[in-house]
Short mmCIF file of C-alpha atoms in Angstrom, two decimals:
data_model
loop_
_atom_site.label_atom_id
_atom_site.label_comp_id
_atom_site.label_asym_id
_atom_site.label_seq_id
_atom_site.Cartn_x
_atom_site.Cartn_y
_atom_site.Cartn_z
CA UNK A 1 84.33 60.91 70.51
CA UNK A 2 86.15 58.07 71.47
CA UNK A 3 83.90 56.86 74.36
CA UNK A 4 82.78 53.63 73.06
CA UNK A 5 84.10 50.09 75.50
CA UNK A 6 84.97 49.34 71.04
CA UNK A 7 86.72 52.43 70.33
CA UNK A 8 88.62 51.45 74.17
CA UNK A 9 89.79 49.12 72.61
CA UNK A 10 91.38 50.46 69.65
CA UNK A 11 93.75 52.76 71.10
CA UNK A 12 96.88 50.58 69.63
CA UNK A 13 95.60 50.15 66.47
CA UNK A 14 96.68 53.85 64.83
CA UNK A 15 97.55 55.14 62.57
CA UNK A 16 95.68 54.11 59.78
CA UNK A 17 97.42 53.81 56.24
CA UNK A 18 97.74 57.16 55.57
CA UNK A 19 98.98 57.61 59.07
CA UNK A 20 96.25 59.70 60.97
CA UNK A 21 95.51 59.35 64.31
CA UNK A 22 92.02 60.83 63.89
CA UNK A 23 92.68 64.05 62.34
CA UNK A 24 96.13 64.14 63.33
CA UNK A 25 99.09 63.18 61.86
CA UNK A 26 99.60 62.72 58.04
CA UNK A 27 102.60 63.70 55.82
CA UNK A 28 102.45 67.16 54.90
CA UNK A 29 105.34 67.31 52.64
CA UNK A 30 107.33 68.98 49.97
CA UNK A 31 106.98 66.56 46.36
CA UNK A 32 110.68 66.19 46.45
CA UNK A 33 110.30 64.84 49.72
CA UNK A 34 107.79 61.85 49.56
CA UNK A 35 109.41 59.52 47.43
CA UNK A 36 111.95 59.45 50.33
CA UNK A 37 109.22 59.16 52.91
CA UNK A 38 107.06 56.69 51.35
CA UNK A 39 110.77 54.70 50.91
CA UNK A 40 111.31 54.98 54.96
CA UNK A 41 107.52 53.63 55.34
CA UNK A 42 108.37 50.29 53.06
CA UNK A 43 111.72 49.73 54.46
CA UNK A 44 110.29 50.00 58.18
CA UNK A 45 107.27 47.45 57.06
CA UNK A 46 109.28 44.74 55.59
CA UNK A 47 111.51 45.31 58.81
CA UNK A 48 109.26 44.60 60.84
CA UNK A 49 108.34 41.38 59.24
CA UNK A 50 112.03 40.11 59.37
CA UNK A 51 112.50 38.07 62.48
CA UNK A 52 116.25 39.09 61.46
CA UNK A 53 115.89 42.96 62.08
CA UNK A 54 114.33 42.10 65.47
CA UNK A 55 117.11 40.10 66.21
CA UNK A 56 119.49 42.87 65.81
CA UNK A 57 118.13 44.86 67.20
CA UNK A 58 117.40 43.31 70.74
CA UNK A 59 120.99 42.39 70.32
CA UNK A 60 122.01 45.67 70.41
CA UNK A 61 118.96 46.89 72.85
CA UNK A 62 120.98 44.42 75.45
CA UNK A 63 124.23 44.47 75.04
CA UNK A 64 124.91 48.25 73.43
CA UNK A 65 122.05 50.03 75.35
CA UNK A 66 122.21 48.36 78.44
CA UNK A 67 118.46 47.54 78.07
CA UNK A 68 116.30 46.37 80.48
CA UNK A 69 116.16 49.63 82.15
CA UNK A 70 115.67 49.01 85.76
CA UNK A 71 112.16 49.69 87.88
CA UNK A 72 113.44 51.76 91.07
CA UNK A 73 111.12 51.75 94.36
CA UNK A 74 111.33 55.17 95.58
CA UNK A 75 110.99 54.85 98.81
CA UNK A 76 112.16 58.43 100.24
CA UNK A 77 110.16 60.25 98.16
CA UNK A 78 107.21 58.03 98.86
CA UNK A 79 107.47 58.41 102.34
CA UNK A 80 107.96 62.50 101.72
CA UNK A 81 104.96 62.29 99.99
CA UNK A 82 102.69 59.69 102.11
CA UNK A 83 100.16 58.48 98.77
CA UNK A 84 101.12 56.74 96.18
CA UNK A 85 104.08 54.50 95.87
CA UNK A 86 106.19 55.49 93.78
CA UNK A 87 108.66 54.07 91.19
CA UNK A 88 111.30 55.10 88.46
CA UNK A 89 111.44 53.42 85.30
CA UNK A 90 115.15 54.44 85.04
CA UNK A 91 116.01 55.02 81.54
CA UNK A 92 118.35 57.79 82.49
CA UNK A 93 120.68 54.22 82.62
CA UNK A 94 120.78 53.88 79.14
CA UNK A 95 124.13 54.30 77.40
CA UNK A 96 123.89 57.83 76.49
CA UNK A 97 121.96 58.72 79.10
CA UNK A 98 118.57 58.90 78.05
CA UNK A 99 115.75 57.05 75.89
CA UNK A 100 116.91 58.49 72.99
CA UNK A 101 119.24 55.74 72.12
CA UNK A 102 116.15 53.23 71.63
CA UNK A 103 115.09 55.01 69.19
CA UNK A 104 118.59 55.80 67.22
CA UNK A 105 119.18 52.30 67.17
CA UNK A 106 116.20 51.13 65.60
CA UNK A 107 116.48 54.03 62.73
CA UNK A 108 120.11 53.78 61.95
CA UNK A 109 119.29 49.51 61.70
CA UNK A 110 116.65 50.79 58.98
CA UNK A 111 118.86 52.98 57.14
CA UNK A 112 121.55 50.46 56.81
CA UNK A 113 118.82 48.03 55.57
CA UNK A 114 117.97 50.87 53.11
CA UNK A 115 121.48 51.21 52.50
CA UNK A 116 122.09 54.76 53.10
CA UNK A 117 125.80 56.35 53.66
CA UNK A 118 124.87 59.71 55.77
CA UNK A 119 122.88 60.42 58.66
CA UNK A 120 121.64 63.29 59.97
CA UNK A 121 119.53 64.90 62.86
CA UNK A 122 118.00 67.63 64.95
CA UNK A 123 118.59 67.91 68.77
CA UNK A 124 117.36 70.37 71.11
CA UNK A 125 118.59 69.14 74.24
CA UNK A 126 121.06 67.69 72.88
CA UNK A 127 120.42 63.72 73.76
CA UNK A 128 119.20 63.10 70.21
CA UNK A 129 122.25 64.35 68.74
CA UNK A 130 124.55 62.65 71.44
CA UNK A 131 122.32 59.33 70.69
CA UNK A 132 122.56 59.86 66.75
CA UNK A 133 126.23 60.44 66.94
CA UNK A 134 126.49 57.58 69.09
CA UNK A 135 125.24 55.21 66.75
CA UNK A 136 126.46 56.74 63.56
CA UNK A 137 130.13 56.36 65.52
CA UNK A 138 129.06 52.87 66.04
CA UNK A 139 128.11 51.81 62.54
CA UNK A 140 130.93 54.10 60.45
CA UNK A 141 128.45 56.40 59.01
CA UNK A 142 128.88 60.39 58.56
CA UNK A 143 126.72 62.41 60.78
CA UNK A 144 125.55 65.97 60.74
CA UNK A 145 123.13 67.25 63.76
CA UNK A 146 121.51 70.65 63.77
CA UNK A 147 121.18 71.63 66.58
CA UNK A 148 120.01 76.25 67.68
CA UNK A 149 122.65 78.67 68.85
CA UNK A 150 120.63 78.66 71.90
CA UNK A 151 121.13 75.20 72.90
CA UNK A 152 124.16 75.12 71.75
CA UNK A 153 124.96 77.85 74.47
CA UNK A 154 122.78 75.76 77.44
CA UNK A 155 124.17 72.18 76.44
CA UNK A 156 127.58 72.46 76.02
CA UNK A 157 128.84 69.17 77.66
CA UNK A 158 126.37 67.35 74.94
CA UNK A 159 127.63 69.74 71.89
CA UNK A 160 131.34 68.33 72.95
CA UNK A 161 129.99 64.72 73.07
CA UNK A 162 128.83 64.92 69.69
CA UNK A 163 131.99 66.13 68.57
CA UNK A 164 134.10 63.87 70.47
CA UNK A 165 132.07 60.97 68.55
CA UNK A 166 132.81 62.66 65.12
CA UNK A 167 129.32 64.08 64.26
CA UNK A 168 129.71 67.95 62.76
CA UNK A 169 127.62 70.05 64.90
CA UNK A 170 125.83 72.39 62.50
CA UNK A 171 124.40 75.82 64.52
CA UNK A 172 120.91 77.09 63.33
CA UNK A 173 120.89 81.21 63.57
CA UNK A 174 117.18 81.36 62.58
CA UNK A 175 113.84 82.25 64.34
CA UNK A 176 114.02 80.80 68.23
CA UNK A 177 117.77 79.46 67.59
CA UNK A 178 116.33 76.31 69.01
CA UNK A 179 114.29 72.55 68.06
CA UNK A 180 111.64 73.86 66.05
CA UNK A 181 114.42 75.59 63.29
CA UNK A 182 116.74 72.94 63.70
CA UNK A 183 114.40 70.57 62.46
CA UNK A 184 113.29 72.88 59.56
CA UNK A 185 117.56 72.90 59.04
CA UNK A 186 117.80 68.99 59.11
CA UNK A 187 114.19 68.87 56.80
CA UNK A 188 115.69 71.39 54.26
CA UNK A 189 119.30 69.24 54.47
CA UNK A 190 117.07 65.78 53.29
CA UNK A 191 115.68 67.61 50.93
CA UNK A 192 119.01 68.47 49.32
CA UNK A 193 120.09 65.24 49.52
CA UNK A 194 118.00 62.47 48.68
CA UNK A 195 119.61 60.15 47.38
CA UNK A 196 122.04 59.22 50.33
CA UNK A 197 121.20 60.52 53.27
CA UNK A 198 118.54 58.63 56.10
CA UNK A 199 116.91 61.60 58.73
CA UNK A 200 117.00 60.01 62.06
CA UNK A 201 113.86 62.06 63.95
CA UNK A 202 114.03 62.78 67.61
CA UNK A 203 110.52 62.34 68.65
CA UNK A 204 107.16 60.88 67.44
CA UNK A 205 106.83 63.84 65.14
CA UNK A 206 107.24 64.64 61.42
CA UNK A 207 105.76 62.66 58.39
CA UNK A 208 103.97 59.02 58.16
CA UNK A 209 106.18 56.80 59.47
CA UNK A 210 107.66 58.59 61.85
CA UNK A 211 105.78 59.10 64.96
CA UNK A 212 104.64 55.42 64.21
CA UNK A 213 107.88 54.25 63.90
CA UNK A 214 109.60 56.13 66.77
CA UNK A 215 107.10 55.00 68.99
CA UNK A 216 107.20 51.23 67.92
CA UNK A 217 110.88 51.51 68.88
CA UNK A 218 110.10 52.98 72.17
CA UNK A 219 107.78 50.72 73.27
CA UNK A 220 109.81 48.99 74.56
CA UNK A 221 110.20 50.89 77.63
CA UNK A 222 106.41 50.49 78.32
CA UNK A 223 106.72 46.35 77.45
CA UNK A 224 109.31 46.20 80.41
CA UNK A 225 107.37 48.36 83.10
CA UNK A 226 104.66 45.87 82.35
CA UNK A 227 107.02 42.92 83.30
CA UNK A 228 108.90 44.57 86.12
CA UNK A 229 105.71 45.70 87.85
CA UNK A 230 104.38 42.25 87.34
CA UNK A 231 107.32 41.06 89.31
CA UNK A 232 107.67 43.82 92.00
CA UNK A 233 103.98 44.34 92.95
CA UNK A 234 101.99 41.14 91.03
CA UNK A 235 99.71 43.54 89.32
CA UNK A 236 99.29 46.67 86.62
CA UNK A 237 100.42 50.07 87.93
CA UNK A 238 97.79 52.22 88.74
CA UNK A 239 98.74 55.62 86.81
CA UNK A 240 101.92 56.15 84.95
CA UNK A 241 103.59 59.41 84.41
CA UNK A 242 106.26 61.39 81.95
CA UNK A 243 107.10 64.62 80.66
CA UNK A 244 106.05 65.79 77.24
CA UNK A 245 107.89 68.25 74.29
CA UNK A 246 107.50 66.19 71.36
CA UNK A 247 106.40 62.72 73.19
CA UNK A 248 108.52 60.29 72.36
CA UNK A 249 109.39 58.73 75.86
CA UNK A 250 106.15 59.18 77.21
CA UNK A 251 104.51 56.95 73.95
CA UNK A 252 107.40 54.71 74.73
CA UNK A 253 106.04 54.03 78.38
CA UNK A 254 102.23 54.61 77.68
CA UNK A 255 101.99 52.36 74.34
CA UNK A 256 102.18 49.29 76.31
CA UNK A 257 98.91 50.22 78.66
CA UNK A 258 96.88 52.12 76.39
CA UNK A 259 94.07 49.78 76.03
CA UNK A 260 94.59 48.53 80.22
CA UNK A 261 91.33 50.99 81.19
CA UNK A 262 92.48 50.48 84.72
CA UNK A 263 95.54 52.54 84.16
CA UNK A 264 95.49 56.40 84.04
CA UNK A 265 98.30 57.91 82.13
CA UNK A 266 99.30 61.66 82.99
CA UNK A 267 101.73 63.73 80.45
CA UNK A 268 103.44 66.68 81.20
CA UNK A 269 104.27 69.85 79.27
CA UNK A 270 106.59 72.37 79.92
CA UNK A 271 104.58 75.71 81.09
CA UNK A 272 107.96 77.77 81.03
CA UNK A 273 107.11 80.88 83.31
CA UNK A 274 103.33 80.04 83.06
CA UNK A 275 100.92 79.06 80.71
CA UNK A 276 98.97 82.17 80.67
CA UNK A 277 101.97 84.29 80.43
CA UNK A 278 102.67 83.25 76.87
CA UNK A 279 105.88 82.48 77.75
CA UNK A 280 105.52 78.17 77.48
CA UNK A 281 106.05 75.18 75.38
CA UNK A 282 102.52 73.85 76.88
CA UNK A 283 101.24 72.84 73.03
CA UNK A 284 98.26 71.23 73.83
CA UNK A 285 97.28 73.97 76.93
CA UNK A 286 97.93 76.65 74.78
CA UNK A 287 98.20 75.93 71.45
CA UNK A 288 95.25 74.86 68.62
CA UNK A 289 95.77 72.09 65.65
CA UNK A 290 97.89 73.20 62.40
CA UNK A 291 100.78 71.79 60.32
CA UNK A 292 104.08 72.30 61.10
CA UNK A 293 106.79 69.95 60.26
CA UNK A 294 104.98 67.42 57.82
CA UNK A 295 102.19 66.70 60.16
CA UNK A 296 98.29 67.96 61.16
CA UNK A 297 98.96 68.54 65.40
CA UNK A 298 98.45 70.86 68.33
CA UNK A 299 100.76 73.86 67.83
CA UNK A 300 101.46 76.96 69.85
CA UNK A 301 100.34 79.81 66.83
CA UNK A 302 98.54 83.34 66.69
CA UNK A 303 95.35 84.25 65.51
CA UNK A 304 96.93 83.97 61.94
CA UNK A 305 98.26 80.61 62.32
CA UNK A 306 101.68 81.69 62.36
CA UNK A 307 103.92 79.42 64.45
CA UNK A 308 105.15 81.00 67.82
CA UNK A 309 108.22 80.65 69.98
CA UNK A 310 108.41 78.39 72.84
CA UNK A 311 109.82 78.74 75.82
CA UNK A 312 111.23 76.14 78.47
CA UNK A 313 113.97 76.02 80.95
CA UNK A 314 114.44 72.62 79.40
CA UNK A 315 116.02 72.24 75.92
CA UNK A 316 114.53 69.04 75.18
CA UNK A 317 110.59 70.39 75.48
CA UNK A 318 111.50 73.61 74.05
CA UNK A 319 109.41 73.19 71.11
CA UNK A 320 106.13 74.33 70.07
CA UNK A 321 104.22 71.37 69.45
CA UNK A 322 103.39 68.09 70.52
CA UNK A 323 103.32 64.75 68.29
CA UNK A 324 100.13 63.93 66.40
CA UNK A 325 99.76 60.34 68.39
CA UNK A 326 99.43 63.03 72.03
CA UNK A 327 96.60 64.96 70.12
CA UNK A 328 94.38 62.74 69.57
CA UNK A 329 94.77 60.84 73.00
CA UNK A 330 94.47 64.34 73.90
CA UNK A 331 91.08 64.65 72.45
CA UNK A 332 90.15 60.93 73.26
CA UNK A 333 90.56 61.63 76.96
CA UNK A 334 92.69 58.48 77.21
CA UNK A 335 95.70 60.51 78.90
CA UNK A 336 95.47 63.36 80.96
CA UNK A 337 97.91 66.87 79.68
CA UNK A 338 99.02 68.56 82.68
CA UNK A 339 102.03 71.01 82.77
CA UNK A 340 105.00 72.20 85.54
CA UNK A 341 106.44 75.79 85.21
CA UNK A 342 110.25 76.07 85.14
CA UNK A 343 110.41 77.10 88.88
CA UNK A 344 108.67 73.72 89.89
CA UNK A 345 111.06 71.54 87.64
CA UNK A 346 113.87 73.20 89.05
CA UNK A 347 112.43 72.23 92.53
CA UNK A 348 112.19 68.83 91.52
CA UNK A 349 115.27 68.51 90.39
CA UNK A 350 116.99 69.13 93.63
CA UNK A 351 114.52 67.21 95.42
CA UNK A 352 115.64 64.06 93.54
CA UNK A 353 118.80 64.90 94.42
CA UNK A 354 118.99 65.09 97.94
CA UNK A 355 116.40 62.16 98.83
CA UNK A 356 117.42 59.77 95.82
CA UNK A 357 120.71 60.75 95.19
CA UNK A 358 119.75 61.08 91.07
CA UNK A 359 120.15 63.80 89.26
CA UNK A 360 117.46 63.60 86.59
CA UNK A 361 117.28 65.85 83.55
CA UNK A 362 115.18 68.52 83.76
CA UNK A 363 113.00 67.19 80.86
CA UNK A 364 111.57 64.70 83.50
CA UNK A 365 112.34 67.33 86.71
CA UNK A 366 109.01 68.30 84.91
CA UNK A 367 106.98 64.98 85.14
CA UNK A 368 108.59 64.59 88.73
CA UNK A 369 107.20 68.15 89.61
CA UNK A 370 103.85 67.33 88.64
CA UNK A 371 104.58 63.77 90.64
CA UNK A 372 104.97 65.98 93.81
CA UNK A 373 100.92 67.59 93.26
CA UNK A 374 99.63 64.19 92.31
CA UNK A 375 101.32 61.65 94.56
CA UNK A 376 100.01 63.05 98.23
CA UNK A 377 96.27 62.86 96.52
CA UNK A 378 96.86 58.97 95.98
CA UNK A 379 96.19 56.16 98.60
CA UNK A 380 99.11 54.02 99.51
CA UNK A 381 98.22 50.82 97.82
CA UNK A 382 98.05 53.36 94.94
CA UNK A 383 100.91 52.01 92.42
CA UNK A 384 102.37 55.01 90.40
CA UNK A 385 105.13 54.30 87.70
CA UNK A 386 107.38 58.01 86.11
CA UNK A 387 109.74 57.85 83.71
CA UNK A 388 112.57 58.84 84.30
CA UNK A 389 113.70 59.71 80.64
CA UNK A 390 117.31 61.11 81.20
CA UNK A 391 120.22 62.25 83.26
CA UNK A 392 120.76 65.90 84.51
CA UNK A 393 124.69 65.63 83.81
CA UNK A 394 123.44 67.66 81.00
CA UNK A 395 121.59 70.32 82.75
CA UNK A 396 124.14 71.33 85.55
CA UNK A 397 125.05 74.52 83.97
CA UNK A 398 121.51 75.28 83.23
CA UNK A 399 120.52 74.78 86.77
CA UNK A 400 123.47 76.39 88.78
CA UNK A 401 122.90 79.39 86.58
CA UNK A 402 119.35 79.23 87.49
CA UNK A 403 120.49 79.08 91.50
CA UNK A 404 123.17 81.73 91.01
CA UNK A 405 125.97 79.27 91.43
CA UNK A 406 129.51 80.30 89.24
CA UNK A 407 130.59 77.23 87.78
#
């Protein structure tokens, strides 16, 4: 499947009109719900024919955002390592301190252009939320994020952020406490309110347009790499790297390179205490395909199909699947799933500390872990681009807890 120098070549051409990727994706949906989805699909296609929508939005990409992201050399952990060379795509710089924000903009553009008067959102690590807030502050519009008890407990500095911009935080009690039932929350909240309300979606998951649409948005991480490598190095990069829950920041940097056969692409789940132990958010490791939140993907589920809890150190990959776009490049062999336990993220995390002096979130302490394995295998003319996807500001109680510091 997939092999073909033709089929290669059509890597950036999904999804198709009903939005598969192969035999993923779709919108698996409740009949209140698709006139609403079908009305995000037609408002996203005539945006992106309006030279005017793009024009607002790089506005605010560049002058809001902070966008371009820069492309860090770095050197000490290169030299630690002795293969590859290695570099950070350093959207950890955005305003908000992640990649989420690419995203939020785009959406919250759309719903204005649909001219919707609420927002609302999911967050598990709470950068979605922060993000969503951010630019529901920014254009005057109500916001309500859902967001589990559980990482409501482990992010607290992001739960006060949200606040602080004037979102309501809305706890979810049920199942796991964490992303997958605060996006059943958010999903029942649309439903309830159709008329008004525009769901901005934290990852390349959910119904047709959404994985499509979150990834066009952030592309644009992968479209700069491209440029900044060009001007660092005077060539492609020879593998790229990034952690993946849902996927949204790793489509954002892989998009670009998809059909570049040269490059090899590596993704990252979150193995929690181990992929065999059960105890993991590893979807496409240990999970098998099913429906879960309006679209066909790889899910973690029993022998009944019943959807089971993840597990991750990390809030943000806490989640028991993986977007539909991941599956079938899964299947397609075009990128490579690996995983990184919670011990090795945590290790990686304070090794980017003390020999870069960044403290990255521990959603990409997992892609960095998995750096560590795969680097020293590399020669040094080997060029190897990670993204770095957020800031660990967020993750400080989380990880002094975890090295039995009182904070």
């Amino acid at each position: 499947m997939m092999k073909t120098q033709k089929q290669l070549n059509s890597y950036r051409s999904g999804p198709d009109e009903g939005g598969h990727f192969g035999i993923y994706g779709g919108r698996f949906v409740a009949e209140t719900l698709m006139p609403l989805v079908l009305a995000v699909e037609e408002a996203y296609k005539t945006a992106k024919a309006d030279p005017k929508f793009q024009e607002e939005l790089d506005y605010y990409l560049t002058h809001y955002v902070g966008r371009p992201s820069p492309l860090f050399y770095a050197q000490r952990l290169t030299e630690k390592f002795g293969g590859a060379k290695i570099y950070f795509k350093r959207d950890e710089l955005n305003h908000t301190g992640a990649h989420k924000i690419n995203h939020c903009i785009g959406q919250i553009l759309l719903a204005k252009r649909m001219g919707k008067k609420r927002i609302i959102a999911e967050t598990g690590a709470g950068q979605h939320g922060v993000a969503t807030a951010t630019v529901a502050a920014l254009f005057n519009l109500p916001c309500t994020v859902y967001m589990g008890e559980v990482d409501i407990e482990r992010q607290k500095p992001n739960v006060f952020r949200m606040r602080l911009l004037g979102a309501e935080v809305k706890p979810v009690t049920s199942g796991s406490r964490s992303l997958k039932d605060s996006m059943n929350e958010a999903l029942r909240d649309w439903v309830s309110n159709v008329e008004d309300t525009f769901y901005i979606i934290g990852t390349v998951g959910g119904p047709h347009p959404y994985p499509m649409m979150v990834r066009d948005f952030q592309s644009i991480i992968g479209r700069e790499t491209r440029q900044q490598m060009m001007e660092a190095e005077g060539r492609l990069p020879d593998s790229l790297v990034a952690c993946v829950g849902g996927g949204s920041n790793a489509m954002g940097l892989f998009y670009e390179f998809l059909n570049e056969p040269t490059v090899a692409m590596h993704a990252v789940e979150a193995a929690g205490h181990g992929v065999h132990t059960g105890m993991h958010a590893a979807a496409l490791a240990g999970g098998k395909a099913g429906v879960l939140h309006g679209m066909r993907s790889y899910f973690l589920q029993d022998n009944d199909g019943q959807i089971q809890e993840a597990h991750s150190i990390s809030a943000g990959l806490d989640y028991p699947g993986v977007g539909p776009e991941h599956a079938w490049l899964n299947d397609a062999g075009r990128v490579k799933y690996a995983s990184a336990t919670d011990d090795e993220a945590i290790a990686a995390f304070q090794l980017c500390a003390k020999l870069e002096g960044i403290l990255p979130a521990l959603e990409p302490s997992h892609a960095l872990a998995y750096v560590t394995k795969l680097a020293p295998t590399l020669p040094k003319e080997h060029l190897l681009v990670m993204n770095l996807c957020g800031r660990g500001d967020k993750d400080i109680f989380t990880v002094a807890d975890k090295l039995g510091f009182k904070l």
